């Protein structure tokens, strides 16, 4: 009986040892690659002082009116991710893409990633740039931050434009994000290994190879870093903070909404309800994935111009 048992134990030992060795290897490779890649990240935009740190912003276009872009949760390099939309808007507007702390080339921060802190920091960056009148355009969770922003700085806002933006009390708002798994897989190098063998999510989209490379590098750097993880962990509390809240009645609101969302059956209806809560609200349905600006920037820019021009807002 001892020989079969020894064989079983030996086999089990090998089965355990192989993945452990593989994970040890990928973890080491991840550390080495991360250090090596740091020198390959190229600067873009400009740094502005905010809360004793440096926040990166990209400013393009010379239009008389300004549109400020805010990213969704987990966007590692917002100004680069928004590039197709910036390209479409900059002929008409001055476009300012803000990279909140922990994203893009902005510094990390230990300040809690509450909606109040994030909006205060964005506002400080805009003040430094001398921008005090603008359209706020945001993707995904920026729709939640925009409610806090509008409550604090309503006199500065011309309008809010949402790109498949989150809304208060949407189904699943209180589901925690498995940040422990995200960080663990990143540290073990599993995330990097999977990225190497899966398709580039930006392939076939309107980004040149140089930009796609920078997006990959910044994704590896920022996605599981402490600042972004903290924002993920604060997401349920940030949703809870705006439960039942609406935009100011007099603030024009334009919402681009994914018409074919597979996860939330009432996704369109929730946005129609939000738009109905202001004096001038409009919902535009688009067929695409959650990152509508990746593939539908021309349509978003055209509809935005029409909405703002019809109300002499831009």
Coordinates of C-alpha atoms in Angstrom, one line a residue:
X1 CA 0.0 0.0 0.0
X2 CA 2.9 2.3 0.7
X3 CA 4.1 2.4 -3.0
X4 CA 0.8 3.5 -4.5
X5 CA 0.4 6.1 -1.7
X6 CA 3.9 7.4 -2.4
X7 CA 3.1 7.6 -6.1
X8 CA -0.1 9.5 -5.4
X9 CA 1.7 11.9 -3.1
X10 CA 4.5 12.4 -5.5
X11 CA 2.0 13.1 -8.3
X12 CA 0.1 15.6 -6.2
X13 CA 3.3 17.3 -5.2
X14 CA 4.2 17.8 -8.9
X15 CA 0.7 19.1 -9.7
X16 CA 1.0 21.6 -6.9
X17 CA 4.6 22.5 -7.6
X18 CA 4.1 23.2 -11.3
X19 CA 1.6 26.1 -11.0
X20 CA 3.5 27.4 -8.0
X21 CA 6.7 27.6 -10.1
X22 CA 4.8 29.1 -13.0
X23 CA 3.3 31.8 -10.7
X24 CA 6.6 32.5 -9.1
X25 CA 8.1 32.9 -12.6
X26 CA 5.3 35.2 -13.8
X27 CA 5.5 37.3 -10.6
X28 CA 9.2 37.8 -11.2
X29 CA 8.7 38.6 -14.8
X30 CA 6.0 41.1 -13.9
X31 CA 8.3 43.0 -11.5
X32 CA 11.1 43.1 -14.0
X33 CA 8.8 44.1 -16.9
X34 CA 7.1 46.8 -14.9
X35 CA 10.5 48.5 -14.0
X36 CA 11.6 48.2 -17.6
X37 CA 8.4 49.6 -19.1
X38 CA 8.6 52.7 -17.0
X39 CA 11.2 54.2 -19.3
X40 CA 9.0 53.5 -22.4
X41 CA 6.1 55.6 -21.2
X42 CA 6.2 58.9 -23.0
X43 CA 4.9 62.2 -21.7
X44 CA 1.8 63.9 -23.2
X45 CA -0.3 66.8 -22.0
X46 CA 0.7 69.1 -19.2
X47 CA 1.0 68.8 -15.4
X48 CA -0.9 71.1 -13.1
X49 CA -0.5 71.4 -9.3
X50 CA -3.5 70.0 -7.4
X51 CA -3.6 69.3 -3.7
X52 CA 0.2 69.3 -3.5
X53 CA 0.6 66.8 -6.3
X54 CA 0.7 66.9 -10.1
X55 CA -2.4 66.1 -12.3
X56 CA -2.1 65.5 -16.0
X57 CA -4.4 67.2 -18.4
X58 CA -4.6 67.4 -22.2
X59 CA -5.9 70.5 -23.8
X60 CA -6.7 70.6 -27.6
X61 CA -8.6 72.9 -29.8
X62 CA -9.2 76.7 -29.7
X63 CA -12.9 77.0 -29.6
X64 CA -14.6 79.7 -27.6
X65 CA -16.5 77.1 -25.6
X66 CA -14.9 74.4 -23.5
X67 CA -15.7 70.8 -23.0
X68 CA -14.2 68.9 -20.0
X69 CA -13.9 65.2 -20.3
X70 CA -14.0 62.8 -17.3
X71 CA -13.3 59.1 -17.6
X72 CA -15.0 56.0 -16.3
X73 CA -13.8 53.8 -13.5
X74 CA -10.7 51.7 -14.4
X75 CA -9.7 53.8 -17.4
X76 CA -5.9 53.6 -17.1
X77 CA -5.1 56.5 -19.5
X78 CA -8.1 58.7 -19.9
X79 CA -6.7 61.3 -22.3
X80 CA -5.4 58.6 -24.7
X81 CA -8.6 56.6 -24.4
X82 CA -10.7 59.7 -25.3
X83 CA -8.5 60.5 -28.3
X84 CA -11.1 59.6 -31.0
X85 CA -13.6 61.9 -29.3
X86 CA -11.1 64.7 -28.8
X87 CA -10.2 64.5 -32.5
X88 CA -13.9 65.0 -33.4
X89 CA -14.6 67.8 -31.0
X90 CA -11.4 70.0 -31.1
X91 CA -12.4 71.7 -34.4
X92 CA -15.3 73.4 -32.6
X93 CA -14.4 73.5 -28.9
X94 CA -11.5 73.7 -26.6
X95 CA -11.4 70.2 -25.2
X96 CA -9.8 69.4 -21.8
X97 CA -9.3 65.8 -20.9
X98 CA -8.6 65.5 -17.2
X99 CA -6.7 62.5 -15.8
X100 CA -7.7 62.1 -12.2
X101 CA -5.1 61.0 -9.7
X102 CA -4.0 57.4 -10.2
X103 CA -4.8 57.5 -13.9
X104 CA -2.7 58.3 -17.0
X105 CA 0.4 60.4 -16.1
X106 CA -1.1 61.9 -13.0
X107 CA 0.4 61.3 -9.6
X108 CA -1.1 58.6 -7.2
X109 CA -2.6 59.8 -4.0
X110 CA -3.4 58.6 -0.5
X111 CA -6.5 60.7 -0.3
X112 CA -9.7 58.6 -0.2
X113 CA -11.3 58.3 -3.7
X114 CA -14.7 59.7 -2.6
X115 CA -16.8 61.5 -5.2
X116 CA -16.3 64.7 -3.1
X117 CA -12.5 64.5 -3.2
X118 CA -12.3 63.5 -6.9
X119 CA -14.6 66.4 -7.9
X120 CA -12.8 68.9 -5.7
X121 CA -9.4 67.9 -7.3
X122 CA -10.8 68.1 -10.8
X123 CA -12.2 71.6 -10.0
X124 CA -8.8 72.7 -8.7
X125 CA -7.1 71.6 -11.9
X126 CA -9.6 73.6 -14.0
X127 CA -9.1 76.6 -11.7
X128 CA -5.4 76.4 -12.3
X129 CA -6.0 76.5 -16.0
X130 CA -8.3 79.5 -15.7
X131 CA -11.4 77.5 -16.8
X132 CA -14.6 78.6 -15.1
X133 CA -17.3 78.0 -17.6
X134 CA -17.6 74.7 -19.4
X135 CA -19.6 71.6 -20.5
X136 CA -18.9 68.6 -18.4
X137 CA -18.8 65.4 -20.5
X138 CA -18.3 62.1 -18.7
X139 CA -18.2 58.4 -19.3
X140 CA -19.6 55.7 -17.0
X141 CA -19.1 56.4 -13.3
X142 CA -18.4 60.1 -14.2
X143 CA -22.1 60.4 -14.3
X144 CA -22.2 59.8 -10.6
X145 CA -19.3 62.2 -9.9
X146 CA -21.1 64.8 -12.1
X147 CA -24.0 64.9 -9.7
X148 CA -21.7 65.8 -6.9
X149 CA -19.9 68.2 -9.2
X150 CA -23.1 69.9 -10.3
X151 CA -24.2 70.3 -6.7
X152 CA -21.0 72.1 -5.8
X153 CA -20.2 74.1 -8.9
X154 CA -23.5 74.5 -10.7
X155 CA -22.7 78.1 -11.6
X156 CA -19.8 77.0 -13.7
X157 CA -21.5 74.3 -15.7
X158 CA -23.0 75.0 -19.2
X159 CA -24.4 71.4 -19.6
X160 CA -23.7 67.8 -18.7
X161 CA -23.2 65.3 -21.5
X162 CA -23.1 61.6 -20.5
X163 CA -21.5 58.8 -22.5
X164 CA -23.3 55.7 -21.3
X165 CA -23.0 57.3 -17.9
X166 CA -23.9 55.7 -14.6
X167 CA -27.1 56.8 -12.8
X168 CA -28.1 56.7 -9.2
X169 CA -29.7 53.5 -7.9
X170 CA -29.0 51.6 -11.0
X171 CA -29.2 47.8 -10.5
X172 CA -26.0 46.3 -9.0
X173 CA -24.7 49.7 -7.8
X174 CA -23.9 48.2 -4.4
X175 CA -22.0 45.1 -5.7
X176 CA -18.5 45.2 -4.4
X177 CA -15.6 45.0 -6.9
X178 CA -13.3 42.1 -6.2
X179 CA -10.2 44.3 -5.8
X180 CA -8.3 41.6 -3.9
X181 CA -8.5 39.3 -6.9
X182 CA -7.5 42.1 -9.2
X183 CA -4.4 43.0 -7.1
X184 CA -3.5 39.4 -6.5
X185 CA -3.6 38.5 -10.2
X186 CA -1.6 41.6 -11.1
X187 CA 1.1 40.9 -8.5
X188 CA 1.4 37.3 -9.6
X189 CA 1.9 38.4 -13.2
X190 CA -1.2 36.6 -14.3
X191 CA -2.8 39.8 -15.7
X192 CA 0.3 40.5 -17.7
X193 CA 0.5 37.0 -19.0
X194 CA -3.2 37.0 -20.1
X195 CA -2.7 40.4 -21.8
X196 CA 0.1 38.9 -23.8
X197 CA -2.0 36.1 -25.2
X198 CA -5.3 37.9 -25.7
X199 CA -6.4 40.3 -28.4
X200 CA -5.5 44.0 -28.0
X201 CA -8.8 45.6 -26.9
X202 CA -7.8 48.7 -28.9
X203 CA -7.1 46.8 -32.1
X204 CA -9.2 47.9 -35.1
X205 CA -10.2 51.1 -33.3
X206 CA -9.1 54.6 -34.4
X207 CA -5.8 54.6 -32.4
X208 CA -2.4 54.5 -34.0
X209 CA 0.2 51.9 -32.9
X210 CA 2.1 54.4 -30.8
X211 CA -1.0 55.3 -28.8
X212 CA -2.0 51.6 -28.5
X213 CA 1.4 50.8 -27.1
X214 CA 1.1 53.6 -24.5
X215 CA -2.3 52.4 -23.5
X216 CA -1.0 49.0 -22.9
X217 CA 1.9 50.3 -20.8
X218 CA -0.3 52.6 -18.7
X219 CA -2.8 49.8 -18.2
X220 CA -0.1 47.6 -16.8
X221 CA 1.1 50.4 -14.6
X222 CA -2.2 51.8 -13.2
X223 CA -5.0 49.3 -13.3
X224 CA -4.2 47.5 -10.1
X225 CA -2.2 50.3 -8.5
X226 CA -3.4 51.5 -5.0
X227 CA -5.1 54.7 -6.1
X228 CA -7.3 53.1 -8.7
X229 CA -8.0 50.1 -6.4
X230 CA -9.1 52.6 -3.7
X231 CA -11.5 54.2 -6.2
X232 CA -13.0 50.8 -7.0
X233 CA -13.5 50.1 -3.3
X234 CA -15.2 53.4 -2.8
X235 CA -17.6 52.8 -5.8
X236 CA -20.6 51.5 -3.7
X237 CA -20.2 54.4 -1.2
X238 CA -20.0 56.9 -4.1
X239 CA -23.2 55.5 -5.6
X240 CA -24.9 55.6 -2.2
X241 CA -23.9 59.2 -1.7
X242 CA -26.1 60.3 -4.7
X243 CA -29.0 57.9 -4.2
X244 CA -32.2 59.7 -5.3
X245 CA -30.2 62.7 -6.5
X246 CA -30.9 64.6 -9.7
X247 CA -29.1 67.3 -11.7
X248 CA -30.2 70.9 -11.1
X249 CA -33.4 71.6 -13.0
X250 CA -31.9 74.4 -15.1
X251 CA -28.8 72.4 -16.2
X252 CA -29.2 71.0 -19.8
X253 CA -28.5 67.3 -19.9
X254 CA -27.6 65.2 -23.0
X255 CA -27.3 61.5 -22.5
X256 CA -25.8 59.1 -25.0
X257 CA -27.0 55.7 -24.0
X258 CA -26.2 52.2 -25.2
X259 CA -29.4 50.8 -26.6
X260 CA -28.4 47.2 -26.5
X261 CA -27.1 46.8 -22.9
X262 CA -27.2 43.1 -22.0
X263 CA -26.8 43.5 -18.3
X264 CA -29.4 46.1 -17.2
X265 CA -32.9 45.6 -18.8
X266 CA -34.0 49.1 -17.8
X267 CA -30.8 50.9 -18.8
X268 CA -32.5 53.1 -21.3
X269 CA -35.5 53.8 -19.1
X270 CA -33.3 54.9 -16.2
X271 CA -31.6 57.5 -18.4
X272 CA -34.9 58.7 -19.8
X273 CA -36.0 59.2 -16.2
X274 CA -32.9 61.2 -15.4
X275 CA -33.3 63.4 -18.5
X276 CA -36.9 64.0 -17.6
X277 CA -35.8 65.4 -14.3
X278 CA -34.3 68.6 -15.8
X279 CA -35.9 71.4 -17.9
X280 CA -33.9 70.5 -21.0
X281 CA -33.0 66.8 -21.2
X282 CA -32.4 64.6 -24.2
X283 CA -31.5 60.9 -24.6
X284 CA -29.7 59.7 -27.7
X285 CA -29.6 55.9 -28.2
X286 CA -26.6 54.4 -29.8
X287 CA -25.7 50.8 -30.7
X288 CA -22.3 49.8 -29.5
X289 CA -20.4 48.7 -26.4
X290 CA -20.1 50.6 -23.1
X291 CA -17.2 52.6 -24.5
X292 CA -19.3 54.3 -27.1
X293 CA -16.6 56.9 -27.8
X294 CA -14.3 54.2 -29.1
X295 CA -16.4 53.6 -32.2
X296 CA -19.1 56.3 -32.3
X297 CA -17.1 59.5 -31.6
X298 CA -18.3 61.2 -34.9
X299 CA -22.0 60.7 -33.9
X300 CA -21.4 61.8 -30.4
X301 CA -19.6 65.0 -31.5
X302 CA -22.3 65.8 -34.1
X303 CA -25.2 65.3 -31.7
X304 CA -23.3 67.3 -29.0
X305 CA -22.8 70.3 -31.4
X306 CA -26.5 70.2 -32.3
X307 CA -27.7 70.0 -28.7
X308 CA -25.5 72.9 -27.6
X309 CA -26.0 75.0 -30.6
X310 CA -29.8 74.7 -30.4
X311 CA -29.7 76.2 -27.0
X312 CA -26.9 78.7 -27.7
X313 CA -24.7 76.8 -25.2
X314 CA -21.7 76.1 -27.4

